C-alpha positions as YAML, in Angstrom:
chain: A
units: angstrom
residues:
- id: 1
  name: UNK
  ca: [-16.41, -2.37, -6.98]
- id: 2
  name: UNK
  ca: [-14.09, -1.78, -4.21]
- id: 3
  name: UNK
  ca: [-10.29, -0.66, -4.39]
- id: 4
  name: UNK
  ca: [-8.15, -3.25, -2.24]
- id: 5
  name: UNK
  ca: [-4.86, -1.58, 0.03]
- id: 6
  name: UNK
  ca: [-1.91, -5.32, -0.90]
- id: 7
  name: UNK
  ca: [0.45, -3.67, -0.23]
- id: 8
  name: UNK
  ca: [1.56, -5.98, 2.88]
- id: 9
  name: UNK
  ca: [1.60, -8.97, 0.47]
- id: 10
  name: UNK
  ca: [4.37, -6.56, -1.30]
- id: 11
  name: UNK
  ca: [6.15, -5.28, 1.17]
- id: 12
  name: UNK
  ca: [6.40, -9.67, 1.95]
- id: 13
  name: UNK
  ca: [7.41, -10.31, -1.80]
- id: 14
  name: UNK
  ca: [9.59, -7.77, -0.36]
- id: 15
  name: UNK
  ca: [11.11, -8.75, 2.46]
- id: 16
  name: UNK
  ca: [10.20, -5.64, 3.84]
- id: 17
  name: UNK
  ca: [9.47, -4.57, 7.21]
- id: 18
  name: UNK
  ca: [6.77, -0.85, 7.22]
- id: 19
  name: UNK
  ca: [9.04, 0.33, 10.06]
- id: 20
  name: UNK
  ca: [11.35, 0.13, 7.56]
- id: 21
  name: UNK
  ca: [9.52, 0.90, 4.16]
- id: 22
  name: UNK
  ca: [7.24, 4.32, 6.23]
- id: 23
  name: UNK
  ca: [11.12, 5.41, 6.52]
- id: 24
  name: UNK
  ca: [12.53, 5.63, 3.30]
- id: 25
  name: UNK
  ca: [9.38, 7.58, 1.90]
- id: 26
  name: UNK
  ca: [8.40, 9.79, 4.75]
- id: 27
  name: UNK
  ca: [5.82, 8.90, 7.00]
- id: 28
  name: UNK
  ca: [4.39, 7.59, 9.97]
- id: 29
  name: UNK
  ca: [4.10, 3.88, 10.52]
- id: 30
  name: UNK
  ca: [0.55, 4.54, 11.47]
- id: 31
  name: UNK
  ca: [-0.44, 6.04, 8.95]
- id: 32
  name: UNK
  ca: [1.04, 2.84, 7.30]
- id: 33
  name: UNK
  ca: [-0.48, 1.61, 9.29]
- id: 34
  name: UNK
  ca: [-3.95, 2.56, 8.54]
- id: 35
  name: UNK
  ca: [-2.82, 2.18, 4.62]
- id: 36
  name: UNK
  ca: [-2.30, -1.84, 4.48]
- id: 37
  name: UNK
  ca: [-4.63, -2.09, 6.51]
- id: 38
  name: UNK
  ca: [-7.92, 0.37, 3.33]
- id: 39
  name: UNK
  ca: [-8.74, 2.29, 6.78]
- id: 40
  name: UNK
  ca: [-8.24, 4.97, 4.62]
- id: 41
  name: UNK
  ca: [-10.24, 7.12, 1.76]
- id: 42
  name: UNK
  ca: [-7.57, 7.89, -0.55]
- id: 43
  name: UNK
  ca: [-4.33, 7.98, -1.44]
- id: 44
  name: UNK
  ca: [-1.44, 11.11, -2.64]
- id: 45
  name: UNK
  ca: [0.59, 10.32, -6.10]
- id: 46
  name: UNK
  ca: [3.18, 11.42, -4.49]
- id: 47
  name: UNK
  ca: [2.65, 8.69, -1.77]
- id: 48
  name: UNK
  ca: [1.86, 6.41, -4.19]
- id: 49
  name: UNK
  ca: [4.71, 6.75, -6.94]
- id: 50
  name: UNK
  ca: [7.41, 7.10, -3.48]
- id: 51
  name: UNK
  ca: [6.34, 3.52, -2.53]
- id: 52
  name: UNK
  ca: [6.32, 2.44, -6.04]
- id: 53
  name: UNK
  ca: [10.42, 3.71, -6.05]
- id: 54
  name: UNK
  ca: [10.69, 2.03, -3.14]
- id: 55
  name: UNK
  ca: [9.10, -1.52, -4.09]
- id: 56
  name: UNK
  ca: [9.97, -1.90, -7.14]
- id: 57
  name: UNK
  ca: [6.68, -2.16, -8.74]
- id: 58
  name: UNK
  ca: [3.67, -1.12, -10.17]
- id: 59
  name: UNK
  ca: [0.32, 0.94, -8.55]
- id: 60
  name: UNK
  ca: [-1.40, -2.26, -9.57]
- id: 61
  name: UNK
  ca: [0.58, -4.02, -8.33]
- id: 62
  name: UNK
  ca: [-0.42, -2.64, -4.31]
- id: 63
  name: UNK
  ca: [-3.98, -1.49, -5.86]
- id: 64
  name: UNK
  ca: [-6.68, -3.69, -6.96]
- id: 65
  name: UNK
  ca: [-10.44, -3.68, -7.84]
- id: 66
  name: UNK
  ca: [-12.44, -6.13, -6.11]
- id: 67
  name: UNK
  ca: [-15.97, -6.91, -6.89]
- id: 68
  name: UNK
  ca: [-18.48, -5.84, -3.73]
- id: 69
  name: UNK
  ca: [-21.50, -8.35, -3.56]
- id: 70
  name: UNK
  ca: [-24.51, -7.79, -3.67]
- id: 71
  name: UNK
  ca: [-27.73, -7.36, -1.12]
...
């Protein structure tokens, strides 16, 4: 099972740019970009809560569990 970040989808639904979100939640655009691409190992609950507050969504709207392919 892997966790997929759907932040880009929610940003598109809210018609908001990454730059605007990063300014509102107080993290760098680079860190937000890493989060959007799923290249982070974790996220602080405080940061997740800020993102949800600004985007008016739930954590489940941003994160999705997908089965991994077995080799």
